[in-house]
mmCIF file of C-alpha atoms in Angstrom:
data_model
loop_
_atom_site.group_PDB
_atom_site.id
_atom_site.type_symbol
_atom_site.label_atom_id
_atom_site.label_comp_id
_atom_site.label_asym_id
_atom_site.label_seq_id
_atom_site.Cartn_x
_atom_site.Cartn_y
_atom_site.Cartn_z
ATOM 1 C CA MET A 1 12.276 22.271 62.733
ATOM 2 C CA LYS A 2 12.238 19.175 60.383
ATOM 3 C CA ASN A 3 14.897 20.719 57.935
ATOM 4 C CA LYS A 4 17.015 21.745 60.841
ATOM 5 C CA ILE A 5 17.166 18.356 62.490
ATOM 6 C CA VAL A 6 17.656 16.542 59.255
ATOM 7 C CA PHE A 7 20.491 18.971 58.415
ATOM 8 C CA PHE A 8 22.009 18.593 61.851
ATOM 9 C CA SER A 9 21.959 14.647 61.637
ATOM 10 C CA CYS A 10 23.809 14.855 58.243
ATOM 11 C CA PHE A 11 26.201 17.199 59.933
ATOM 12 C CA LEU A 12 26.805 14.967 62.718
ATOM 13 C CA LEU A 13 27.438 11.956 60.436
ATOM 14 C CA MET A 14 30.023 13.820 58.619
ATOM 15 C CA SER A 15 31.610 14.883 61.942
ATOM 16 C CA LEU A 16 31.797 11.446 63.035
ATOM 17 C CA THR A 17 33.338 10.339 59.805
ATOM 18 C CA SER A 18 36.133 12.952 60.190
ATOM 19 C CA PHE A 19 36.523 11.840 63.939
ATOM 20 C CA SER A 20 37.695 8.410 62.421
ATOM 21 C CA GLN A 21 41.448 7.987 62.560
ATOM 22 C CA SER A 22 41.716 4.264 61.757
ATOM 23 C CA ILE A 23 39.184 1.683 60.800
ATOM 24 C CA SER A 24 39.810 -0.921 63.298
ATOM 25 C CA SER A 25 38.059 -3.649 65.202
ATOM 26 C CA SER A 26 38.393 -5.844 68.196
ATOM 27 C CA PRO A 27 41.513 -8.146 68.402
ATOM 28 C CA TYR A 28 38.800 -10.943 69.147
ATOM 29 C CA SER A 29 37.580 -10.497 65.606
ATOM 30 C CA LEU A 30 40.526 -13.008 64.908
ATOM 31 C CA TYR A 31 37.985 -15.722 65.856
ATOM 32 C CA GLY A 32 35.620 -17.412 63.359
ATOM 33 C CA ILE A 33 33.904 -14.954 61.017
ATOM 34 C CA GLY A 34 34.913 -11.947 63.241
ATOM 35 C CA SER A 35 33.231 -9.818 65.909
ATOM 36 C CA VAL A 36 29.476 -9.519 65.450
ATOM 37 C CA TYR A 37 28.308 -5.915 64.828
ATOM 38 C CA ASP A 38 25.692 -4.230 66.937
ATOM 39 C CA SER A 39 23.168 -3.071 64.384
ATOM 40 C CA ASP A 40 20.203 -1.850 66.340
ATOM 41 C CA PHE A 41 17.770 0.344 64.584
ATOM 42 C CA GLY A 42 15.875 3.471 65.850
ATOM 43 C CA PRO A 43 16.170 4.269 69.681
ATOM 44 C CA LEU A 44 17.156 0.576 70.524
ATOM 45 C CA PRO A 45 20.958 1.331 71.212
ATOM 46 C CA SER A 46 19.871 3.802 73.894
ATOM 47 C CA ILE A 47 17.965 1.142 75.865
ATOM 48 C CA GLY A 48 20.751 -1.481 76.045
ATOM 49 C CA SER A 49 19.719 -3.109 72.709
ATOM 50 C CA SER A 50 16.612 -4.469 74.327
ATOM 51 C CA GLY A 51 13.230 -4.115 72.752
ATOM 52 C CA MET A 52 12.196 -7.379 71.460
ATOM 53 C CA ALA A 53 8.562 -6.848 72.596
ATOM 54 C CA LEU A 54 8.242 -3.360 70.965
ATOM 55 C CA PRO A 55 5.896 -2.798 67.872
ATOM 56 C CA SER A 56 7.124 -1.369 64.513
ATOM 57 C CA ALA A 57 4.536 1.341 65.103
ATOM 58 C CA ASN A 58 7.059 4.329 64.827
ATOM 59 C CA PHE A 59 10.385 2.739 64.076
ATOM 60 C CA ILE A 60 11.643 -0.396 62.365
ATOM 61 C CA ASN A 61 12.397 -3.003 65.070
ATOM 62 C CA ASN A 62 14.961 -5.409 63.770
ATOM 63 C CA LEU A 63 14.935 -7.420 66.898
ATOM 64 C CA ASN A 64 11.689 -9.305 66.031
ATOM 65 C CA PRO A 65 9.919 -9.690 62.834
ATOM 66 C CA ALA A 66 6.658 -10.073 64.486
ATOM 67 C CA SER A 67 6.797 -6.272 65.293
ATOM 68 C CA LEU A 68 5.956 -5.494 61.562
ATOM 69 C CA GLY A 69 2.461 -6.917 62.197
ATOM 70 C CA PHE A 70 1.747 -3.636 64.250
ATOM 71 C CA MET A 71 2.744 -1.172 61.742
ATOM 72 C CA PHE A 72 0.218 1.573 60.690
ATOM 73 C CA GLN A 73 -1.432 1.519 57.379
ATOM 74 C CA ASN A 74 -0.221 3.883 54.633
ATOM 75 C CA HIS A 75 3.172 4.510 56.610
ATOM 76 C CA PHE A 76 6.390 3.938 54.987
ATOM 77 C CA MET A 77 9.597 3.750 57.131
ATOM 78 C CA PHE A 78 13.069 4.482 56.254
ATOM 79 C CA ASP A 79 16.069 4.093 58.841
ATOM 80 C CA VAL A 80 19.880 4.644 58.267
ATOM 81 C CA GLY A 81 22.411 4.903 60.933
ATOM 82 C CA GLY A 82 26.180 4.915 61.943
ATOM 83 C CA LYS A 83 28.228 4.982 65.007
ATOM 84 C CA ALA A 84 31.585 6.333 66.321
ATOM 85 C CA ILE A 85 33.674 4.247 68.743
ATOM 86 C CA SER A 86 36.837 5.174 70.732
ATOM 87 C CA THR A 87 38.349 2.280 72.337
ATOM 88 C CA THR A 88 41.257 1.603 74.616
ATOM 89 C CA TYR A 89 42.928 -1.783 74.385
ATOM 90 C CA GLU A 90 44.750 -2.900 77.650
ATOM 91 C CA SER A 91 47.043 -5.864 78.115
ATOM 92 C CA GLY A 92 49.442 -6.824 80.892
ATOM 93 C CA SER A 93 52.223 -4.593 79.674
ATOM 94 C CA LYS A 94 50.680 -1.925 77.610
ATOM 95 C CA SER A 95 47.542 0.009 76.360
ATOM 96 C CA GLU A 96 46.499 1.445 73.019
ATOM 97 C CA LYS A 97 43.738 3.824 71.782
ATOM 98 C CA ARG A 98 41.949 3.663 68.558
ATOM 99 C CA ASN A 99 39.025 5.369 66.915
ATOM 100 C CA ASN A 100 36.799 4.370 64.141
ATOM 101 C CA PHE A 101 33.636 5.132 62.463
ATOM 102 C CA GLN A 102 31.187 2.282 61.537
ATOM 103 C CA PHE A 103 28.107 2.258 59.025
ATOM 104 C CA SER A 104 25.427 0.553 61.039
ATOM 105 C CA HIS A 105 22.404 -0.192 58.611
ATOM 106 C CA ILE A 106 20.096 0.950 56.044
ATOM 107 C CA ALA A 107 16.428 -0.383 55.907
ATOM 108 C CA PHE A 108 13.059 0.448 54.891
ATOM 109 C CA ALA A 109 9.596 -1.095 55.953
ATOM 110 C CA PHE A 110 5.922 -0.653 54.694
ATOM 111 C CA PRO A 111 2.427 -2.203 55.446
ATOM 112 C CA VAL A 112 1.433 -5.026 52.948
ATOM 113 C CA THR A 113 -2.095 -5.263 54.235
ATOM 114 C CA LYS A 114 -4.055 -4.019 57.226
ATOM 115 C CA HIS A 115 -2.452 -6.645 59.315
ATOM 116 C CA SER A 116 0.736 -7.332 57.949
ATOM 117 C CA GLY A 117 4.090 -5.521 57.241
ATOM 118 C CA PHE A 118 7.393 -6.069 55.227
ATOM 119 C CA SER A 119 10.952 -4.716 55.620
ATOM 120 C CA VAL A 120 14.216 -5.069 53.906
ATOM 121 C CA ALA A 121 17.530 -4.255 55.509
ATOM 122 C CA LEU A 122 21.161 -4.280 54.732
ATOM 123 C CA ARG A 123 23.790 -4.194 57.476
ATOM 124 C CA PRO A 124 27.233 -5.492 58.075
ATOM 125 C CA TYR A 125 27.073 -8.674 60.260
ATOM 126 C CA SER A 126 30.536 -9.087 61.377
ATOM 127 C CA SER A 127 33.986 -7.523 61.141
ATOM 128 C CA ALA A 128 37.467 -9.369 60.818
ATOM 129 C CA ALA A 129 39.536 -6.249 60.764
ATOM 130 C CA PHE A 130 42.353 -6.525 63.407
ATOM 131 C CA THR A 131 46.060 -6.145 63.895
ATOM 132 C CA ILE A 132 47.979 -8.281 66.482
ATOM 133 C CA SER A 133 51.888 -7.929 66.807
ATOM 134 C CA ASN A 134 54.187 -10.425 68.590
ATOM 135 C CA LEU A 135 51.602 -12.430 70.687
ATOM 136 C CA LYS A 136 53.269 -14.901 72.761
ATOM 137 C CA LEU A 137 51.449 -18.303 72.800
ATOM 138 C CA PRO A 138 52.230 -21.638 74.256
ATOM 139 C CA ILE A 139 53.053 -24.773 72.301
ATOM 140 C CA THR A 140 50.687 -27.466 73.208
ATOM 141 C CA ASP A 141 52.237 -30.270 75.488
ATOM 142 C CA SER A 142 55.532 -28.351 75.556
ATOM 143 C CA GLN A 143 57.313 -25.764 77.570
ATOM 144 C CA GLU A 144 58.174 -23.656 74.595
ATOM 145 C CA PHE A 145 56.382 -20.632 73.171
ATOM 146 C CA TYR A 146 55.890 -19.325 69.697
ATOM 147 C CA TYR A 147 55.146 -15.720 68.693
ATOM 148 C CA LEU A 148 52.133 -14.543 66.361
ATOM 149 C CA SER A 149 51.556 -11.713 64.241
ATOM 150 C CA ALA A 150 48.443 -11.242 62.332
ATOM 151 C CA LYS A 151 46.583 -8.818 60.367
ATOM 152 C CA GLY A 152 43.038 -9.071 59.084
ATOM 153 C CA THR A 153 40.184 -7.253 56.731
ATOM 154 C CA GLY A 154 36.744 -8.015 55.618
ATOM 155 C CA GLY A 155 33.701 -9.529 57.228
ATOM 156 C CA LEU A 156 30.236 -10.607 56.375
ATOM 157 C CA ASN A 157 27.244 -8.727 55.241
ATOM 158 C CA ASN A 158 23.519 -9.430 56.131
ATOM 159 C CA LEU A 159 20.571 -8.793 53.865
ATOM 160 C CA ASP A 160 17.404 -9.393 55.610
ATOM 161 C CA PHE A 161 13.764 -9.802 54.275
ATOM 162 C CA SER A 162 11.384 -9.750 57.182
ATOM 163 C CA TYR A 163 7.447 -10.256 57.127
ATOM 164 C CA GLY A 164 5.045 -9.906 60.120
ATOM 165 C CA TYR A 165 1.343 -10.709 60.380
ATOM 166 C CA ARG A 166 -1.091 -9.881 63.080
ATOM 167 C CA PHE A 167 -4.106 -12.076 64.120
ATOM 168 C CA GLY A 168 -6.789 -9.645 65.541
ATOM 169 C CA LYS A 169 -5.499 -7.101 67.931
ATOM 170 C CA LYS A 170 -3.222 -9.118 70.156
ATOM 171 C CA LEU A 171 -1.112 -11.686 68.523
ATOM 172 C CA SER A 172 1.512 -11.087 65.699
ATOM 173 C CA VAL A 173 3.844 -13.622 64.117
ATOM 174 C CA GLY A 174 6.747 -12.965 61.769
ATOM 175 C CA ALA A 175 9.752 -14.633 59.941
ATOM 176 C CA THR A 176 13.120 -13.143 58.706
ATOM 177 C CA ALA A 177 15.155 -14.796 55.822
ATOM 178 C CA SER A 178 18.750 -13.579 56.343
ATOM 179 C CA LEU A 179 21.348 -13.810 53.432
ATOM 180 C CA LEU A 180 24.922 -13.858 54.833
ATOM 181 C CA PHE A 181 27.743 -13.274 52.455
ATOM 182 C CA GLY A 182 31.185 -11.809 52.254
ATOM 183 C CA ASN A 183 34.860 -12.844 52.631
ATOM 184 C CA THR A 184 37.907 -12.467 55.074
ATOM 185 C CA GLU A 185 41.498 -11.976 54.390
ATOM 186 C CA ASP A 186 44.328 -12.309 56.877
ATOM 187 C CA ASP A 187 48.026 -12.609 56.978
ATOM 188 C CA ARG A 188 49.678 -14.672 59.830
ATOM 189 C CA THR A 189 53.291 -14.957 60.707
ATOM 190 C CA PHE A 190 54.384 -17.720 63.251
ATOM 191 C CA VAL A 191 57.899 -17.479 64.706
ATOM 192 C CA ILE A 192 59.226 -20.661 66.459
ATOM 193 C CA LEU A 193 62.833 -20.623 67.309
ATOM 194 C CA ASN A 194 64.589 -19.521 64.082
ATOM 195 C CA SER A 195 61.919 -20.637 61.770
ATOM 196 C CA ILE A 196 59.295 -18.204 60.403
ATOM 197 C CA SER A 197 56.050 -19.264 58.569
ATOM 198 C CA ASN A 198 53.987 -16.798 56.639
ATOM 199 C CA ILE A 199 50.473 -17.714 55.763
ATOM 200 C CA HIS A 200 48.051 -15.633 53.481
ATOM 201 C CA LYS A 201 44.528 -16.739 53.316
ATOM 202 C CA LYS A 202 41.204 -15.391 51.734
ATOM 203 C CA THR A 203 37.948 -17.222 52.815
ATOM 204 C CA ASP A 204 34.712 -16.601 51.195
ATOM 205 C CA TYR A 205 31.416 -17.265 52.981
ATOM 206 C CA ASN A 206 27.664 -17.597 52.000
ATOM 207 C CA GLY A 207 24.592 -18.977 53.619
ATOM 208 C CA VAL A 208 21.096 -18.384 54.685
ATOM 209 C CA ARG A 209 19.599 -18.160 58.047
ATOM 210 C CA ALA A 210 16.027 -18.115 59.332
ATOM 211 C CA THR A 211 14.546 -16.181 62.396
ATOM 212 C CA LEU A 212 10.822 -16.711 63.891
ATOM 213 C CA GLY A 213 9.235 -14.409 66.070
ATOM 214 C CA ALA A 214 6.043 -13.608 68.006
ATOM 215 C CA GLN A 215 4.505 -10.937 69.921
ATOM 216 C CA TYR A 216 1.477 -11.006 72.301
ATOM 217 C CA VAL A 217 -0.328 -7.865 73.793
ATOM 218 C CA ILE A 218 -1.551 -9.003 77.242
ATOM 219 C CA ASP A 219 -3.182 -5.556 78.039
ATOM 220 C CA SER A 220 -2.758 -2.069 76.957
ATOM 221 C CA THR A 221 0.562 -1.677 79.066
ATOM 222 C CA LEU A 222 2.186 -5.166 78.729
ATOM 223 C CA THR A 223 3.404 -7.129 75.777
ATOM 224 C CA VAL A 224 5.460 -10.310 75.740
ATOM 225 C CA ALA A 225 7.544 -11.604 72.872
ATOM 226 C CA THR A 226 9.841 -14.518 71.837
ATOM 227 C CA THR A 227 12.307 -15.100 68.903
ATOM 228 C CA ILE A 228 13.962 -18.320 67.728
ATOM 229 C CA LYS A 229 17.043 -18.156 65.162
ATOM 230 C CA VAL A 230 17.285 -21.494 63.415
ATOM 231 C CA PRO A 231 20.656 -23.248 63.283
ATOM 232 C CA SER A 232 22.442 -22.749 59.874
ATOM 233 C CA GLN A 233 25.404 -23.640 58.019
ATOM 234 C CA ILE A 234 27.575 -20.915 56.354
ATOM 235 C CA ASN A 235 29.483 -22.434 53.478
ATOM 236 C CA ALA A 236 33.212 -21.683 53.123
ATOM 237 C CA SER A 237 35.949 -21.913 50.610
ATOM 238 C CA LYS A 238 39.578 -20.535 50.784
ATOM 239 C CA VAL A 239 42.634 -19.563 48.677
ATOM 240 C CA GLN A 240 45.780 -19.868 50.616
ATOM 241 C CA SER A 241 49.556 -19.233 50.247
ATOM 242 C CA VAL A 242 52.287 -20.632 52.656
ATOM 243 C CA GLN A 243 55.866 -19.709 52.899
ATOM 244 C CA THR A 244 58.518 -20.636 55.349
ATOM 245 C CA VAL A 245 61.823 -18.864 56.072
ATOM 246 C CA SER A 246 64.744 -20.810 57.765
ATOM 247 C CA ASP A 247 68.427 -19.863 57.815
ATOM 248 C CA GLU A 248 67.384 -16.981 55.135
ATOM 249 C CA VAL A 249 66.115 -19.681 52.820
ATOM 250 C CA ILE A 250 62.482 -19.188 51.463
ATOM 251 C CA THR A 251 60.537 -22.225 50.638
ATOM 252 C CA THR A 252 57.055 -21.983 49.071
ATOM 253 C CA ILE A 253 54.740 -24.694 50.399
ATOM 254 C CA GLU A 254 51.580 -23.460 48.745
ATOM 255 C CA ALA A 255 50.916 -20.740 46.021
ATOM 256 C CA GLU A 256 47.339 -19.312 45.644
ATOM 257 C CA THR A 257 45.892 -22.920 46.287
ATOM 258 C CA GLY A 258 42.220 -23.130 46.427
ATOM 259 C CA SER A 259 40.420 -25.608 48.685
ATOM 260 C CA SER A 260 37.361 -26.173 50.780
ATOM 261 C CA VAL A 261 37.453 -25.435 54.472
ATOM 262 C CA ASP A 262 35.336 -26.405 57.392
ATOM 263 C CA ASP A 263 31.954 -24.691 57.194
ATOM 264 C CA TYR A 264 30.928 -22.333 59.910
ATOM 265 C CA TYR A 265 27.945 -22.993 61.879
ATOM 266 C CA MET A 266 25.541 -20.544 63.440
ATOM 267 C CA PRO A 267 23.812 -21.881 66.645
ATOM 268 C CA LEU A 268 20.282 -22.250 67.772
ATOM 269 C CA GLU A 269 19.243 -19.012 69.489
ATOM 270 C CA PHE A 270 16.221 -18.557 71.620
ATOM 271 C CA GLY A 271 15.116 -15.295 73.209
ATOM 272 C CA VAL A 272 12.113 -13.697 75.288
ATOM 273 C CA GLY A 273 11.204 -10.121 76.029
ATOM 274 C CA ILE A 274 8.732 -8.033 77.757
ATOM 275 C CA SER A 275 7.543 -4.553 77.394
ATOM 276 C CA LYS A 276 5.753 -2.736 80.166
ATOM 277 C CA ARG A 277 4.323 0.772 80.489
ATOM 278 C CA PHE A 278 3.972 2.603 83.622
ATOM 279 C CA LYS A 279 1.847 5.843 84.180
ATOM 280 C CA ASN A 280 1.624 6.303 80.377
ATOM 281 C CA ASN A 281 5.033 7.952 79.973
ATOM 282 C CA ILE A 282 7.537 5.359 81.457
ATOM 283 C CA ASN A 283 8.253 2.199 79.560
ATOM 284 C CA MET A 284 10.389 -0.637 80.468
ATOM 285 C CA THR A 285 11.976 -3.202 78.291
ATOM 286 C CA PHE A 286 13.808 -6.446 79.257
ATOM 287 C CA ASP A 287 15.153 -9.224 76.895
ATOM 288 C CA TYR A 288 16.971 -12.449 77.611
ATOM 289 C CA GLU A 289 18.733 -14.543 74.899
ATOM 290 C CA LYS A 290 20.507 -17.957 74.899
ATOM 291 C CA SER A 291 22.816 -19.002 72.061
ATOM 292 C CA PHE A 292 23.863 -22.695 72.022
ATOM 293 C CA TRP A 293 27.420 -22.503 70.650
ATOM 294 C CA ASP A 294 28.340 -25.780 72.311
ATOM 295 C CA ASP A 295 26.073 -27.598 70.016
ATOM 296 C CA THR A 296 27.937 -26.350 66.848
ATOM 297 C CA LYS A 297 31.015 -28.687 67.864
ATOM 298 C CA GLN A 298 33.334 -25.765 66.641
ATOM 299 C CA SER A 299 36.697 -24.660 68.262
ATOM 300 C CA GLU A 300 39.531 -22.340 67.272
ATOM 301 C CA LEU A 301 43.292 -22.804 67.609
ATOM 302 C CA TYR A 302 43.310 -20.072 70.392
ATOM 303 C CA GLY A 303 39.953 -20.608 72.071
ATOM 304 C CA ASP A 304 36.676 -22.478 72.199
ATOM 305 C CA PHE A 305 32.992 -21.541 71.556
ATOM 306 C CA VAL A 306 30.715 -21.862 74.454
ATOM 307 C CA ASN A 307 27.123 -21.258 75.208
ATOM 308 C CA GLN A 308 26.015 -17.568 75.355
ATOM 309 C CA ASP A 309 23.749 -15.631 77.578
ATOM 310 C CA ARG A 310 22.704 -12.165 77.070
ATOM 311 C CA PHE A 311 20.570 -9.663 79.264
ATOM 312 C CA ALA A 312 19.311 -6.412 78.275
ATOM 313 C CA LEU A 313 17.295 -3.808 80.152
ATOM 314 C CA GLY A 314 15.967 -0.394 79.019
ATOM 315 C CA PHE A 315 13.786 2.566 80.140
ATOM 316 C CA THR A 316 12.265 5.443 78.146
ATOM 317 C CA TYR A 317 10.426 8.469 79.364
ATOM 318 C CA SER A 318 8.666 11.296 77.678
ATOM 319 C CA ALA A 319 6.450 14.043 79.414
ATOM 320 C CA ARG A 320 3.532 13.833 76.953
ATOM 321 C CA LYS A 321 1.924 16.627 78.854
ATOM 322 C CA ASN A 322 1.232 18.737 75.784
ATOM 323 C CA ILE A 323 2.062 17.125 72.476
ATOM 324 C CA ARG A 324 2.137 20.525 70.860
ATOM 325 C CA LYS A 325 5.165 21.545 72.727
ATOM 326 C CA TYR A 326 8.258 20.109 71.245
ATOM 327 C CA ARG A 327 10.049 19.554 74.482
ATOM 328 C CA ASP A 328 7.278 17.360 75.875
ATOM 329 C CA ARG A 329 7.575 15.071 72.792
ATOM 330 C CA ILE A 330 11.317 14.318 73.367
ATOM 331 C CA GLN A 331 11.880 10.814 74.642
ATOM 332 C CA TYR A 332 14.742 10.103 76.963
ATOM 333 C CA SER A 333 16.316 6.715 77.292
ATOM 334 C CA ALA A 334 18.647 4.693 79.400
ATOM 335 C CA GLY A 335 19.861 1.177 79.350
ATOM 336 C CA ALA A 336 21.997 -1.765 80.354
ATOM 337 C CA ASN A 337 23.412 -4.829 78.570
ATOM 338 C CA PHE A 338 25.472 -7.681 79.771
ATOM 339 C CA ASP A 339 26.870 -10.592 77.498
ATOM 340 C CA THR A 340 28.651 -13.612 78.911
ATOM 341 C CA GLY A 341 30.286 -14.034 75.233
ATOM 342 C CA TYR A 342 30.523 -17.028 73.066
ATOM 343 C CA LEU A 343 34.352 -17.257 73.212
ATOM 344 C CA GLU A 344 36.394 -18.851 75.999
ATOM 345 C CA VAL A 345 40.405 -18.334 75.770
ATOM 346 C CA ASP A 346 42.549 -20.178 78.183
ATOM 347 C CA GLY A 347 39.442 -21.021 80.526
ATOM 348 C CA LYS A 348 38.500 -17.350 80.536
ATOM 349 C CA ARG A 349 35.146 -15.939 79.053
ATOM 350 C CA VAL A 350 35.312 -12.909 76.800
ATOM 351 C CA ASN A 351 32.332 -11.210 78.390
ATOM 352 C CA ASN A 352 30.807 -7.765 77.482
ATOM 353 C CA ALA A 353 28.989 -5.146 79.721
ATOM 354 C CA SER A 354 27.753 -1.714 78.772
ATOM 355 C CA ILE A 355 25.445 1.222 79.857
ATOM 356 C CA SER A 356 23.819 3.689 77.547
ATOM 357 C CA VAL A 357 21.653 6.884 77.587
ATOM 358 C CA GLY A 358 20.011 8.667 74.685
ATOM 359 C CA LEU A 359 17.577 11.147 73.216
ATOM 360 C CA SER A 360 14.817 10.604 70.547
ATOM 361 C CA LEU A 361 14.258 14.124 68.849
ATOM 362 C CA PRO A 362 10.877 14.159 66.951
ATOM 363 C CA ILE A 363 10.773 15.710 63.431
ATOM 364 C CA GLU A 364 7.648 17.666 63.042
ATOM 365 C CA ASN A 365 4.312 15.830 63.790
ATOM 366 C CA THR A 366 5.220 12.574 62.364
ATOM 367 C CA PHE A 367 6.968 9.235 63.626
ATOM 368 C CA SER A 368 10.192 10.688 62.068
ATOM 369 C CA ALA A 369 12.927 10.998 64.642
ATOM 370 C CA LEU A 370 16.688 11.522 65.147
ATOM 371 C CA ASN A 371 17.869 9.078 67.717
ATOM 372 C CA ILE A 372 21.281 9.854 69.473
ATOM 373 C CA SER A 373 22.841 7.530 72.064
ATOM 374 C CA TYR A 374 26.071 7.279 74.102
ATOM 375 C CA SER A 375 27.282 4.046 75.484
ATOM 376 C CA TYR A 376 30.149 2.978 77.638
ATOM 377 C CA GLY A 377 31.239 -0.552 77.977
ATOM 378 C CA GLN A 378 34.021 -3.073 78.745
ATOM 379 C CA LYS A 379 34.773 -6.296 76.952
ATOM 380 C CA GLY A 380 37.162 -8.893 77.925
ATOM 381 C CA ARG A 381 39.767 -8.768 80.807
ATOM 382 C CA VAL A 382 43.428 -8.332 81.459
ATOM 383 C CA ALA A 383 44.689 -11.919 82.152
ATOM 384 C CA ASN A 384 47.265 -14.038 80.697
ATOM 385 C CA ASP A 385 46.828 -13.617 76.907
ATOM 386 C CA LEU A 386 43.575 -11.761 77.056
ATOM 387 C CA ILE A 387 42.904 -8.102 76.283
ATOM 388 C CA LYS A 388 40.547 -5.812 77.909
ATOM 389 C CA GLU A 389 38.501 -3.166 75.806
ATOM 390 C CA ASN A 390 37.168 -0.092 77.297
ATOM 391 C CA TYR A 391 35.033 1.703 74.740
ATOM 392 C CA HIS A 392 32.899 4.781 74.321
ATOM 393 C CA LYS A 393 30.369 4.657 71.481
ATOM 394 C CA ILE A 394 28.147 7.485 70.027
ATOM 395 C CA SER A 395 25.231 5.943 67.879
ATOM 396 C CA LEU A 396 23.276 8.062 65.357
ATOM 397 C CA ASN A 397 19.977 6.720 63.874
ATOM 398 C CA LEU A 398 17.758 8.757 61.563
ATOM 399 C CA SER A 399 14.258 7.351 61.247
ATOM 400 C CA LEU A 400 11.959 8.831 58.767
ATOM 401 C CA ASP A 401 8.164 8.170 58.345
ATOM 402 C CA GLY A 402 6.166 9.072 55.151
ATOM 403 C CA ILE A 403 2.462 8.378 54.472
ATOM 404 C CA TRP A 404 1.417 6.869 51.169
ATOM 405 C CA PHE A 405 -1.763 6.993 49.216
ATOM 406 C CA VAL A 406 -3.578 9.506 51.380
ATOM 407 C CA LYS A 407 -5.234 12.354 49.492
ATOM 408 C CA ARG A 408 -4.848 15.805 50.850
ATOM 409 C CA LYS A 409 -8.220 17.351 52.147
ATOM 410 C CA ILE A 410 -6.868 20.855 52.126
ATOM 411 C CA GLU A 411 -4.637 22.254 49.282
#
């Protein structure tokens, strides 16, 4: 069974890759460092990206470093994932459909002592891949308009180092150091009356961000958790070229000119979560997170950063009647997620709402599992210059568990 499931997961990953027609991202990735990826590990995508209070007992929980304090001894865990997304973009006059495949993450974790664990994870943090054609925008303090065409590539990567330590049987605390690095490139064309301006820009980013977390087991059925992401500064520098075209005369304003730019600021983020088990086979998770983007004092030419609220709810069920029967060990999941968004364009929030369902298929008699989930969601709205996104997402995560330093009793 183990070999069949591993083979099936590899086949499905290759199928998702062939499904990809174009690597594309949200047009909202035009803002800041791009659209932030959902890189949830294990079964988390199927429960609405909730799970801050779940322990890293049978999968790597990247939502809270404190979860590593509840790892079992001698267990080494490995997690890799990807997702396929089919998105329809709607504006007031037309719609467009795009398909793409995204690498999600690769991570491993292992116990350091009887009460602590350590993990390393590499994942994309944001994507700035977008294509926008002839977007009509108003000129400030004027009745006139200009037209914007833009194409972008790149994004930031995230390398996480996490450690969790458990005090006694109930309290665990943890910390994550995240290294953010990468670059974005974009070409923008501004058309105002008979004048055209072409700007090519490459921006390099790098910075460090810390996350602190805690989990507390109230009783055998209830766990509460909290996380704090510390405000941080992402250093930035750019190389830019600028040309103008007027009456067929091309004028070079800048040619590969390097300069510093305003740094990008990550906000203070605070979250709380609970995990509650009912009747030993149903588990509920609920998370709430607040991101204080207003305090970063940042704005964009086409919008503003505003405080963000995120709500996530999830349920899992497994029969557990007879653990020797494979079907009784399958875990079924469902969840919902609502995010108010951190962008406000023309006074309208770019929010996001989604629902999800999934399966966790165990591999033999270990914690290894193939996690498959489907999500449907909507982002933004059709209003003025806003675009509405309707997306279908299939996530595939393979969580493998191995046992270290245990001698076989029977050869």
